[in-house]
Coordinates of C-alpha atoms in Angstrom, one line a residue:
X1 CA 0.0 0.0 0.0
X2 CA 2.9 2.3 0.9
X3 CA 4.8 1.6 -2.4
X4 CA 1.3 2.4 -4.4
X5 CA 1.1 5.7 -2.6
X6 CA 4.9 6.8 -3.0
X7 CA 4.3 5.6 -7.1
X8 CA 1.3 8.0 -7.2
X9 CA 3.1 10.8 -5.1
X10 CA 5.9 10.6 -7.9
X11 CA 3.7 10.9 -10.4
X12 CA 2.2 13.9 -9.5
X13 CA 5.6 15.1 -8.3
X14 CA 7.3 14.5 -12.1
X15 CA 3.5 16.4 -13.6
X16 CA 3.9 19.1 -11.3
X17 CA 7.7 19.7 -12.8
X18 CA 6.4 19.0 -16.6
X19 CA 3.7 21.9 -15.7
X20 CA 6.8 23.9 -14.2
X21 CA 8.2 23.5 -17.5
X22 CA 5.2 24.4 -19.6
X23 CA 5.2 27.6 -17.8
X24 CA 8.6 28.6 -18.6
X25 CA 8.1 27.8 -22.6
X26 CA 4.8 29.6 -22.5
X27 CA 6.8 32.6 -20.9
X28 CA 9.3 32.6 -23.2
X29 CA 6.8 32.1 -26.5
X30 CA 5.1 35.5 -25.0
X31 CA 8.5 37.1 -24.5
X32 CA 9.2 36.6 -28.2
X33 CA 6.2 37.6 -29.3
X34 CA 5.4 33.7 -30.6
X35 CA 2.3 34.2 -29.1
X36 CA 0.0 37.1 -27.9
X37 CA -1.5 38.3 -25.0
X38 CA -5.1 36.1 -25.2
X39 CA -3.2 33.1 -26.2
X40 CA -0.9 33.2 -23.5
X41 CA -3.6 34.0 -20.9
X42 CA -5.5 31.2 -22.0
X43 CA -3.0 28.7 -21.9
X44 CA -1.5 30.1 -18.3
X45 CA -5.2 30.0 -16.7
X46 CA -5.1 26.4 -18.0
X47 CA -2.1 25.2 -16.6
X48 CA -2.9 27.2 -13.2
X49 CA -6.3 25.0 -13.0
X50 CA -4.2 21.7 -13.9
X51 CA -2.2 22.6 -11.2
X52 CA -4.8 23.0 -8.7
X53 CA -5.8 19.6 -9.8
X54 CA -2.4 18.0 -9.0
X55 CA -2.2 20.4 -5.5
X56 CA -5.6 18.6 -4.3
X57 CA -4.7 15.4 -5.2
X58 CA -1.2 15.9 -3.7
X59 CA -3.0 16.5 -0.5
X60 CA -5.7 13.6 -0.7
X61 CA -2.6 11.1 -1.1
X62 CA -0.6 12.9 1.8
X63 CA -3.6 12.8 4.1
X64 CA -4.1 9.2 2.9
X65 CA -0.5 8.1 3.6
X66 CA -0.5 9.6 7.4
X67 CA -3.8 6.9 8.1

C-alpha cells in the first residue's frame, strides 16, 4: 500500500515539474512575441487549474498516507 502511494506521489511530483516547464516555454513564447496576450492567458489559466488539480490530489494522497 505504501509503495502504491509513494508511485502516485511521484507521479504527480514528475507532472507538477512537466507543468513547471510548460510555464517557462509559455513565458518565453510571449516574450518573443510567438504568441499574444489572449493566447498566453489562456494557456497560463489552464495550466494554473491543472495545477490546482495535482495540489488537491497531492493533499488527498498525503492525508491518505499519514492513516
Amino acid at each position: 500500500y505504501d509503495s502504491l502511494i509513494d508511485e502516485k506521489e511521484q507521479k504527480l511530483n514528475e507532472i507538477d515539474a512537466n507543468l513547471n516547464t510548460q510555464r517557462i516555454y509559455i513565458r518565453i513564447m510571449k516574450k518573443q512575441k510567438w504568441t499574444d496576450e489572449k493566447n498566453f492567458n489562456i494557456a497560463m489559466e489552464k495550466i494554473y487549474e491543472i495545477g490546482k488539480i495535482i495540489g488537491g490530489l497531492a493533499k488527498y494522497y498525503a492525508k491518505d498516507y499519514k492513516k
